[in-house]
């Protein structure tokens, strides 16, 4: 007698899912189908990476912008205002977070200064240039820690400014400083 092995199916009963979860499932479905470039209904390693990190894959950018606009653009005018950008947290105008994000909106993302993000500004906000961001962070770290102004960091300079490096994404919040025998810095 042969036993039949049943494979479980992944089926969601959308009737029992709340509205937010339903929206997230719909967004994930959109990302899934765009990431599945060979259209076999499964994600390879590369396709899964695109699904998880749509900002890093040009073929995913349209879906990322569409999903974000659906979530953020409350008045459906195709633009993102400061309040839409900050979403539910816009009310706490005294917080440091509010000040930082408002500054980013006004000085980094709203290139034409018209008070809204639209067109290429939305893409620029969502699809960051990681090389530029990393270069800016490295420049910041060197400017703060390079005590002898030689454009290079010694181990002593890094150690003396350890708090600066531990808080930096450029050093993976300090994790990359565990083995400093390399000359990358």
Tab-separated table of C-alpha atoms in Angstrom:
chain	number	residue	atom	x	y	z
A	1	UNK	CA	0.000	0.000	0.000
A	2	UNK	CA	1.476	3.311	-1.079
A	3	UNK	CA	0.888	6.394	1.004
A	4	UNK	CA	0.013	9.501	-0.891
A	5	UNK	CA	1.933	12.530	0.377
A	6	UNK	CA	0.018	15.759	0.120
A	7	UNK	CA	1.886	18.992	-0.317
A	8	UNK	CA	0.367	21.883	1.603
A	9	UNK	CA	-0.958	24.752	-0.451
A	10	UNK	CA	-0.377	28.314	0.598
A	11	UNK	CA	-3.844	29.789	0.436
A	12	UNK	CA	-4.994	32.904	2.238
A	13	UNK	CA	-8.602	33.419	3.131
A	14	UNK	CA	-8.883	37.108	2.372
A	15	UNK	CA	-12.255	37.176	4.119
A	16	UNK	CA	-10.566	36.880	7.538
A	17	UNK	CA	-7.697	39.297	6.910
A	18	UNK	CA	-8.016	42.918	8.034
A	19	UNK	CA	-7.825	45.755	5.496
A	20	UNK	CA	-4.173	46.636	6.216
A	21	UNK	CA	-3.023	43.030	5.841
A	22	UNK	CA	-5.072	42.668	2.670
A	23	UNK	CA	-3.382	45.780	1.221
A	24	UNK	CA	0.059	44.426	2.172
A	25	UNK	CA	-0.733	41.078	0.530
A	26	UNK	CA	-1.849	42.881	-2.634
A	27	UNK	CA	1.366	44.935	-2.629
A	28	UNK	CA	3.486	41.812	-2.136
A	29	UNK	CA	1.619	40.099	-4.965
A	30	UNK	CA	2.426	43.025	-7.267
A	31	UNK	CA	6.111	42.900	-6.280
A	32	UNK	CA	6.124	39.113	-6.700
A	33	UNK	CA	4.810	39.180	-10.265
A	34	UNK	CA	7.201	41.942	-11.324
A	35	UNK	CA	10.158	40.183	-9.657
A	36	UNK	CA	9.261	36.849	-11.326
A	37	UNK	CA	10.989	37.723	-14.582
A	38	UNK	CA	10.873	34.242	-16.085
A	39	UNK	CA	7.149	34.012	-15.213
A	40	UNK	CA	7.412	30.501	-13.772
A	41	UNK	CA	5.435	31.387	-10.643
A	42	UNK	CA	8.501	30.938	-8.433
A	43	UNK	CA	11.279	33.286	-7.367
A	44	UNK	CA	14.914	32.366	-7.952
A	45	UNK	CA	17.546	33.769	-5.585
A	46	UNK	CA	18.000	36.855	-7.757
A	47	UNK	CA	14.264	37.305	-8.232
A	48	UNK	CA	13.684	36.974	-4.487
A	49	UNK	CA	16.361	39.591	-3.857
A	50	UNK	CA	14.497	41.914	-6.253
A	51	UNK	CA	11.223	41.151	-4.435
A	52	UNK	CA	12.796	41.996	-1.068
A	53	UNK	CA	14.774	45.051	-2.279
A	54	UNK	CA	12.831	46.630	-5.153
A	55	UNK	CA	14.776	49.886	-4.886
A	56	UNK	CA	17.930	48.024	-5.967
A	57	UNK	CA	16.537	46.597	-9.225
A	58	UNK	CA	15.552	48.904	-12.096
A	59	UNK	CA	12.814	46.550	-13.353
A	60	UNK	CA	11.133	46.873	-9.917
A	61	UNK	CA	11.151	50.678	-9.736
A	62	UNK	CA	7.778	51.181	-11.431
A	63	UNK	CA	6.076	48.799	-8.999
A	64	UNK	CA	7.796	50.448	-6.029
A	65	UNK	CA	6.619	53.896	-7.089
A	66	UNK	CA	3.086	52.639	-7.801
A	67	UNK	CA	2.743	50.880	-4.434
A	68	UNK	CA	4.194	53.849	-2.546
A	69	UNK	CA	1.924	56.332	-4.293
A	70	UNK	CA	-1.104	54.162	-3.533
A	71	UNK	CA	-0.131	54.232	0.146
A	72	UNK	CA	1.113	57.820	0.548
A	73	UNK	CA	-0.830	59.951	-1.954
A	74	UNK	CA	-3.949	60.410	0.175
A	75	UNK	CA	-5.637	62.953	-2.112
A	76	UNK	CA	-4.720	61.030	-5.307
A	77	UNK	CA	-3.215	64.043	-7.093
A	78	UNK	CA	-0.015	62.246	-8.134
A	79	UNK	CA	2.080	64.321	-5.727
A	80	UNK	CA	3.398	63.834	-2.198
A	81	UNK	CA	2.950	66.740	0.222
A	82	UNK	CA	4.990	67.106	3.411
A	83	UNK	CA	2.061	65.780	5.474
A	84	UNK	CA	1.675	62.788	3.145
A	85	UNK	CA	5.438	62.213	3.290
A	86	UNK	CA	5.423	62.221	7.087
A	87	UNK	CA	2.136	60.266	7.154
A	88	UNK	CA	0.614	59.714	10.597
A	89	UNK	CA	3.653	61.159	12.368
A	90	UNK	CA	3.229	64.661	10.938
A	91	UNK	CA	1.438	65.824	14.083
A	92	UNK	CA	4.487	65.692	16.385
A	93	UNK	CA	6.211	68.808	15.035
A	94	UNK	CA	8.403	69.238	18.126
A	95	UNK	CA	10.231	65.926	17.795
A	96	UNK	CA	13.779	65.633	16.454
A	97	UNK	CA	12.529	63.042	13.977
A	98	UNK	CA	10.022	65.518	12.529
A	99	UNK	CA	12.702	68.192	12.147
A	100	UNK	CA	15.135	65.821	10.396
A	101	UNK	CA	12.522	64.382	8.033
A	102	UNK	CA	11.050	67.807	7.220
A	103	UNK	CA	14.562	69.029	6.388
A	104	UNK	CA	15.145	65.995	4.142
A	105	UNK	CA	11.852	66.599	2.377
A	106	UNK	CA	12.536	70.296	1.800
A	107	UNK	CA	16.257	70.175	0.992
A	108	UNK	CA	17.032	66.700	-0.341
A	109	UNK	CA	13.890	65.498	-2.104
A	110	UNK	CA	11.867	68.582	-3.151
A	111	UNK	CA	14.417	69.707	-5.743
A	112	UNK	CA	12.278	72.461	-7.271
A	113	UNK	CA	11.118	73.807	-3.903
A	114	UNK	CA	7.405	73.780	-4.760
A	115	UNK	CA	6.398	72.018	-1.536
A	116	UNK	CA	5.500	68.667	-3.110
A	117	UNK	CA	7.319	65.667	-4.511
A	118	UNK	CA	6.325	64.782	-8.045
A	119	UNK	CA	7.712	62.892	-11.018
A	120	UNK	CA	11.476	62.377	-10.792
A	121	UNK	CA	11.531	63.705	-7.216
A	122	UNK	CA	9.457	60.715	-6.090
A	123	UNK	CA	11.832	58.330	-7.832
A	124	UNK	CA	14.824	60.132	-6.310
A	125	UNK	CA	13.302	59.773	-2.833
A	126	UNK	CA	12.452	56.073	-3.180
A	127	UNK	CA	15.422	54.946	-5.246
A	128	UNK	CA	18.404	56.347	-3.422
A	129	UNK	CA	21.792	56.451	-5.037
A	130	UNK	CA	23.604	54.213	-2.557
A	131	UNK	CA	27.037	55.160	-3.860
A	132	UNK	CA	26.357	58.847	-3.234
A	133	UNK	CA	24.932	58.114	0.214
A	134	UNK	CA	27.951	55.982	1.149
A	135	UNK	CA	30.401	58.577	-0.174
A	136	UNK	CA	28.678	61.314	1.837
A	137	UNK	CA	28.814	59.205	5.008
A	138	UNK	CA	32.512	58.404	4.517
A	139	UNK	CA	33.270	62.082	3.887
A	140	UNK	CA	31.390	62.970	7.075
A	141	UNK	CA	33.271	60.372	9.148
A	142	UNK	CA	36.668	61.464	7.857
A	143	UNK	CA	35.887	65.161	8.368
A	144	UNK	CA	34.965	64.500	12.006
A	145	UNK	CA	37.660	61.950	12.933
A	146	UNK	CA	40.729	62.927	10.857
A	147	UNK	CA	42.520	64.936	13.574
A	148	UNK	CA	45.780	65.384	11.628
A	149	UNK	CA	43.924	66.376	8.431
A	150	UNK	CA	45.848	63.984	6.194
A	151	UNK	CA	42.703	62.634	4.510
A	152	UNK	CA	43.221	59.192	6.048
A	153	UNK	CA	42.147	57.634	9.325
A	154	UNK	CA	44.555	55.945	11.691
A	155	UNK	CA	43.452	53.357	14.228
A	156	UNK	CA	43.967	55.942	16.984
A	157	UNK	CA	41.682	58.438	15.228
A	158	UNK	CA	38.974	55.808	14.824
A	159	UNK	CA	39.241	54.686	18.446
A	160	UNK	CA	39.177	58.267	19.743
A	161	UNK	CA	35.918	58.864	17.827
A	162	UNK	CA	34.422	55.415	18.432
A	163	UNK	CA	30.976	56.808	19.295
A	164	UNK	CA	30.823	58.449	15.879
A	165	UNK	CA	31.646	55.186	14.106
A	166	UNK	CA	29.341	53.005	16.199
A	167	UNK	CA	26.400	55.168	15.122
A	168	UNK	CA	27.327	55.106	11.441
A	169	UNK	CA	25.752	52.940	8.772
A	170	UNK	CA	29.075	53.145	6.886
A	171	UNK	CA	30.611	50.884	9.549
A	172	UNK	CA	27.491	48.733	9.931
A	173	UNK	CA	26.917	50.445	13.292
A	174	UNK	CA	30.403	49.516	14.471
A	175	UNK	CA	30.292	45.844	13.457
A	176	UNK	CA	32.856	46.378	10.685
A	177	UNK	CA	35.349	47.804	13.192
A	178	UNK	CA	35.849	44.464	14.929
A	179	UNK	CA	38.752	43.543	12.625
A	180	UNK	CA	40.719	46.674	11.777
A	181	UNK	CA	43.742	45.019	10.191
A	182	UNK	CA	42.558	46.092	6.738
A	183	UNK	CA	43.508	49.343	5.003
A	184	UNK	CA	40.036	50.222	3.615
A	185	UNK	CA	39.696	53.311	5.801
